[in-house]
PDB file of C-alpha atoms in Angstrom:
ATOM      1  CA  UNK A1285      -0.026   0.012  -0.047  1.00 68.00           C
ATOM      2  CA  UNK A1286       1.720   3.344  -1.142  1.00 80.00           C
ATOM      3  CA  UNK A1287       0.008   5.330   1.239  1.00 88.00           C
ATOM      4  CA  UNK A1288       1.676   3.444   4.214  1.00 93.00           C
ATOM      5  CA  UNK A1289       4.912   5.379   3.754  1.00 94.00           C
ATOM      6  CA  UNK A1290       3.430   8.780   2.779  1.00 94.00           C
ATOM      7  CA  UNK A1291       4.343  12.099   4.430  1.00 95.00           C
ATOM      8  CA  UNK A1292       2.089  14.274   2.217  1.00 96.00           C
ATOM      9  CA  UNK A1293      -1.011  13.225   0.133  1.00 96.00           C
ATOM     10  CA  UNK A1294      -3.180  14.944  -2.362  1.00 97.00           C
ATOM     11  CA  UNK A1295      -6.585  13.736  -2.149  1.00 98.00           C
ATOM     12  CA  UNK A1296      -8.188  14.187  -5.554  1.00 98.00           C
ATOM     13  CA  UNK A1297     -12.002  13.993  -5.856  1.00 98.00           C
ATOM     14  CA  UNK A1298     -14.890  15.095  -7.968  1.00 97.00           C
ATOM     15  CA  UNK A1299     -17.678  17.132  -6.477  1.00 98.00           C
ATOM     16  CA  UNK A1300     -19.993  14.330  -6.140  1.00 97.00           C
ATOM     17  CA  UNK A1301     -21.179  12.527  -3.270  1.00 97.00           C
ATOM     18  CA  UNK A1302     -19.883   8.978  -4.097  1.00 97.00           C
ATOM     19  CA  UNK A1303     -16.374  10.526  -4.839  1.00 98.00           C
ATOM     20  CA  UNK A1304     -16.401  12.476  -1.715  1.00 98.00           C
ATOM     21  CA  UNK A1305     -17.289   9.573   0.535  1.00 98.00           C
ATOM     22  CA  UNK A1306     -14.389   7.399  -1.156  1.00 98.00           C
ATOM     23  CA  UNK A1307     -12.260  10.201  -0.528  1.00 98.00           C
ATOM     24  CA  UNK A1308     -13.439  10.330   3.152  1.00 98.00           C
ATOM     25  CA  UNK A1309     -12.577   6.524   3.445  1.00 97.00           C
ATOM     26  CA  UNK A1310      -8.956   7.349   2.252  1.00 95.00           C
ATOM     27  CA  UNK A1311      -8.495   9.890   4.661  1.00 97.00           C
ATOM     28  CA  UNK A1312      -9.423   7.817   7.256  1.00 96.00           C
ATOM     29  CA  UNK A1313      -6.932   4.975   6.352  1.00 93.00           C
ATOM     30  CA  UNK A1314      -4.396   7.622   6.153  1.00 93.00           C
ATOM     31  CA  UNK A1315      -5.085   8.770   9.781  1.00 95.00           C
ATOM     32  CA  UNK A1316      -5.045   5.362  11.159  1.00 95.00           C
ATOM     33  CA  UNK A1317      -2.989   2.833   8.757  1.00 94.00           C
ATOM     34  CA  UNK A1318      -0.082   4.837   7.681  1.00 95.00           C
ATOM     35  CA  UNK A1319       3.231   4.272   9.158  1.00 95.00           C
ATOM     36  CA  UNK A1320       3.153   8.088  10.770  1.00 95.00           C
ATOM     37  CA  UNK A1321       0.137   7.013  12.322  1.00 94.00           C
ATOM     38  CA  UNK A1322       1.169   3.537  13.759  1.00 94.00           C
ATOM     39  CA  UNK A1323       4.292   5.182  14.932  1.00 96.00           C
ATOM     40  CA  UNK A1324       2.561   7.946  16.667  1.00 95.00           C
ATOM     41  CA  UNK A1325       4.270  10.675  14.724  1.00 96.00           C
ATOM     42  CA  UNK A1326       2.817  13.814  13.161  1.00 96.00           C
ATOM     43  CA  UNK A1327       0.022  12.755  10.798  1.00 95.00           C
ATOM     44  CA  UNK A1328       0.267  12.706   6.996  1.00 96.00           C
ATOM     45  CA  UNK A1329       0.017  16.543   5.649  1.00 97.00           C
ATOM     46  CA  UNK A1330      -3.237  16.231   3.499  1.00 97.00           C
ATOM     47  CA  UNK A1331      -4.441  18.591   0.629  1.00 98.00           C
ATOM     48  CA  UNK A1332      -7.686  18.578  -1.410  1.00 98.00           C
ATOM     49  CA  UNK A1333      -7.607  18.777  -5.146  1.00 98.00           C
ATOM     50  CA  UNK A1334     -11.345  19.282  -6.364  1.00 98.00           C
ATOM     51  CA  UNK A1335     -11.729  18.154 -10.103  1.00 97.00           C
ATOM     52  CA  UNK A1336     -14.370  18.597 -12.811  1.00 97.00           C
ATOM     53  CA  UNK A1337     -15.802  21.613 -10.923  1.00 97.00           C
ATOM     54  CA  UNK A1338     -18.792  23.471 -12.627  1.00 96.00           C
ATOM     55  CA  UNK A1339     -20.144  26.335 -10.679  1.00 96.00           C
ATOM     56  CA  UNK A1340     -23.364  26.228 -12.981  1.00 95.00           C
ATOM     57  CA  UNK A1341     -23.887  22.717 -11.926  1.00 96.00           C
ATOM     58  CA  UNK A1342     -23.316  23.515  -8.270  1.00 96.00           C
ATOM     59  CA  UNK A1343     -26.145  26.209  -8.562  1.00 95.00           C
ATOM     60  CA  UNK A1344     -28.437  23.599 -10.484  1.00 96.00           C
ATOM     61  CA  UNK A1345     -27.828  21.249  -7.359  1.00 96.00           C
ATOM     62  CA  UNK A1346     -26.100  18.593  -9.528  1.00 96.00           C
ATOM     63  CA  UNK A1347     -22.785  18.693  -7.615  1.00 97.00           C
ATOM     64  CA  UNK A1348     -21.515  19.589  -4.260  1.00 98.00           C
ATOM     65  CA  UNK A1349     -19.951  22.898  -3.778  1.00 97.00           C
ATOM     66  CA  UNK A1350     -16.307  23.527  -2.808  1.00 97.00           C
ATOM     67  CA  UNK A1351     -17.403  24.642   0.607  1.00 97.00           C
ATOM     68  CA  UNK A1352     -19.749  21.315   1.125  1.00 97.00           C
ATOM     69  CA  UNK A1353     -16.834  19.171  -0.088  1.00 98.00           C
ATOM     70  CA  UNK A1354     -14.404  21.251   2.577  1.00 97.00           C
ATOM     71  CA  UNK A1355     -17.022  20.564   5.250  1.00 97.00           C
ATOM     72  CA  UNK A1356     -17.055  16.876   4.658  1.00 97.00           C
ATOM     73  CA  UNK A1357     -13.312  16.408   4.274  1.00 98.00           C
ATOM     74  CA  UNK A1358     -12.007  18.849   6.551  1.00 97.00           C
ATOM     75  CA  UNK A1359      -8.673  19.131   4.895  1.00 98.00           C
ATOM     76  CA  UNK A1360      -7.283  22.413   3.230  1.00 97.00           C
ATOM     77  CA  UNK A1361      -7.985  23.338  -0.333  1.00 98.00           C
ATOM     78  CA  UNK A1362      -5.073  22.855  -2.730  1.00 98.00           C
ATOM     79  CA  UNK A1363      -6.931  23.801  -5.998  1.00 98.00           C
ATOM     80  CA  UNK A1364     -10.156  23.563  -7.913  1.00 98.00           C
ATOM     81  CA  UNK A1365     -10.030  22.213 -11.518  1.00 98.00           C
ATOM     82  CA  UNK A1366     -12.671  23.329 -13.768  1.00 97.00           C
ATOM     83  CA  UNK A1367     -14.850  20.700 -15.717  1.00 95.00           C
ATOM     84  CA  UNK A1368     -13.086  20.802 -19.153  1.00 94.00           C
ATOM     85  CA  UNK A1369     -12.900  19.495 -22.487  1.00 95.00           C
ATOM     86  CA  UNK A1370      -9.175  20.240 -22.719  1.00 95.00           C
ATOM     87  CA  UNK A1371      -8.417  17.678 -20.247  1.00 94.00           C
ATOM     88  CA  UNK A1372     -10.036  14.673 -22.688  1.00 93.00           C
ATOM     89  CA  UNK A1373      -8.327  16.291 -25.477  1.00 94.00           C
ATOM     90  CA  UNK A1374      -4.933  16.695 -23.793  1.00 95.00           C
ATOM     91  CA  UNK A1375      -5.297  12.843 -22.631  1.00 92.00           C
ATOM     92  CA  UNK A1376      -6.406  11.660 -26.142  1.00 95.00           C
ATOM     93  CA  UNK A1377      -3.309  13.461 -27.613  1.00 95.00           C
ATOM     94  CA  UNK A1378      -0.968  12.114 -25.056  1.00 95.00           C
ATOM     95  CA  UNK A1379       0.108  15.719 -23.596  1.00 94.00           C
ATOM     96  CA  UNK A1380      -0.590  16.956 -20.003  1.00 96.00           C
ATOM     97  CA  UNK A1381      -3.165  19.655 -19.836  1.00 97.00           C
ATOM     98  CA  UNK A1382      -0.952  21.650 -17.637  1.00 96.00           C
ATOM     99  CA  UNK A1383       1.164  22.272 -20.448  1.00 96.00           C
ATOM    100  CA  UNK A1384      -1.798  24.070 -22.355  1.00 95.00           C
ATOM    101  CA  UNK A1385      -1.638  27.880 -20.954  1.00 92.00           C
ATOM    102  CA  UNK A1386      -5.033  28.474 -22.673  1.00 95.00           C
ATOM    103  CA  UNK A1387      -6.786  25.873 -21.036  1.00 96.00           C
ATOM    104  CA  UNK A1388      -8.465  26.963 -17.619  1.00 96.00           C
ATOM    105  CA  UNK A1389      -7.765  23.326 -16.392  1.00 97.00           C
ATOM    106  CA  UNK A1390      -4.191  23.752 -17.059  1.00 97.00           C
ATOM    107  CA  UNK A1391      -3.892  27.126 -15.415  1.00 97.00           C
ATOM    108  CA  UNK A1392      -5.722  25.569 -12.321  1.00 97.00           C
ATOM    109  CA  UNK A1393      -3.092  22.667 -12.338  1.00 97.00           C
ATOM    110  CA  UNK A1394      -0.172  25.186 -12.492  1.00 98.00           C
ATOM    111  CA  UNK A1395      -2.099  27.219  -9.590  1.00 98.00           C
ATOM    112  CA  UNK A1396      -2.230  24.096  -7.561  1.00 98.00           C
ATOM    113  CA  UNK A1397       1.441  23.212  -7.865  1.00 98.00           C
ATOM    114  CA  UNK A1398       2.348  26.872  -6.954  1.00 98.00           C
ATOM    115  CA  UNK A1399       0.421  26.508  -3.780  1.00 98.00           C
ATOM    116  CA  UNK A1400       1.612  23.124  -3.157  1.00 98.00           C
ATOM    117  CA  UNK A1401       5.364  24.601  -3.324  1.00 97.00           C
ATOM    118  CA  UNK A1402       4.126  27.392  -0.789  1.00 97.00           C
ATOM    119  CA  UNK A1403       3.484  30.120  -2.887  1.00 98.00           C
ATOM    120  CA  UNK A1404       0.168  32.371  -2.103  1.00 97.00           C
ATOM    121  CA  UNK A1405      -1.997  31.957  -5.273  1.00 97.00           C
ATOM    122  CA  UNK A1406      -5.747  33.220  -4.990  1.00 96.00           C
ATOM    123  CA  UNK A1407      -8.367  30.386  -6.213  1.00 96.00           C
ATOM    124  CA  UNK A1408     -10.004  30.949  -9.626  1.00 94.00           C
ATOM    125  CA  UNK A1409     -12.895  29.042 -11.684  1.00 93.00           C
ATOM    126  CA  UNK A1410     -14.960  28.882  -8.359  1.00 92.00           C
ATOM    127  CA  UNK A1411     -17.708  31.239  -9.619  1.00 90.00           C
ATOM    128  CA  UNK A1412     -19.934  31.327 -12.904  1.00 87.00           C
ATOM    129  CA  UNK A1413     -17.980  33.162 -15.468  1.00 74.00           C
ATOM    130  CA  UNK A1414     -20.416  35.896 -17.141  1.00 71.00           C
ATOM    131  CA  UNK A1415     -20.325  35.995 -20.610  1.00 61.00           C
ATOM    132  CA  UNK A1416     -19.289  38.848 -22.564  1.00 59.00           C
ATOM    133  CA  UNK A1417     -21.682  40.908 -24.570  1.00 56.00           C
ATOM    134  CA  UNK A1418     -20.008  39.990 -27.677  1.00 58.00           C
ATOM    135  CA  UNK A1419     -20.608  36.266 -26.713  1.00 57.00           C
ATOM    136  CA  UNK A1420     -24.321  36.838 -25.814  1.00 54.00           C
ATOM    137  CA  UNK A1421     -25.080  38.583 -29.079  1.00 60.00           C
ATOM    138  CA  UNK A1422     -23.513  35.577 -30.977  1.00 62.00           C
ATOM    139  CA  UNK A1423     -24.778  32.992 -28.897  1.00 63.00           C
ATOM    140  CA  UNK A1424     -21.198  31.589 -27.811  1.00 58.00           C
ATOM    141  CA  UNK A1425     -20.428  29.609 -24.695  1.00 51.00           C
TER     142      UNK A1425
END
């Protein structure tokens, strides 16, 4: 079990009840079955990375909010990666989405890495983005 020797853990979950429950179980294992826990050392440092987040679906009640997930898991938020077709495209092409500076998901992963390394980076992509006048007139997304 790889988590046995962990000093830090990034728990990656989607904002859906079943995913968050699974993540909660993993956190319980980290807190009770890791080497650090068995030896009575400081606990594993835990971070939350929330993926496939869509604020419009949160408003519609189709997925949990960031606050809901934070309340359930009670670990610090490392980052929020928005739901994005760029992730699938990057995966199909064999290129990490983090290398796509134009993709919001790539930007979110870059922000999360910076936070993990100790930088103070504001969270983005948590709110519904208002469409520009041009996009509204032209019917764009």
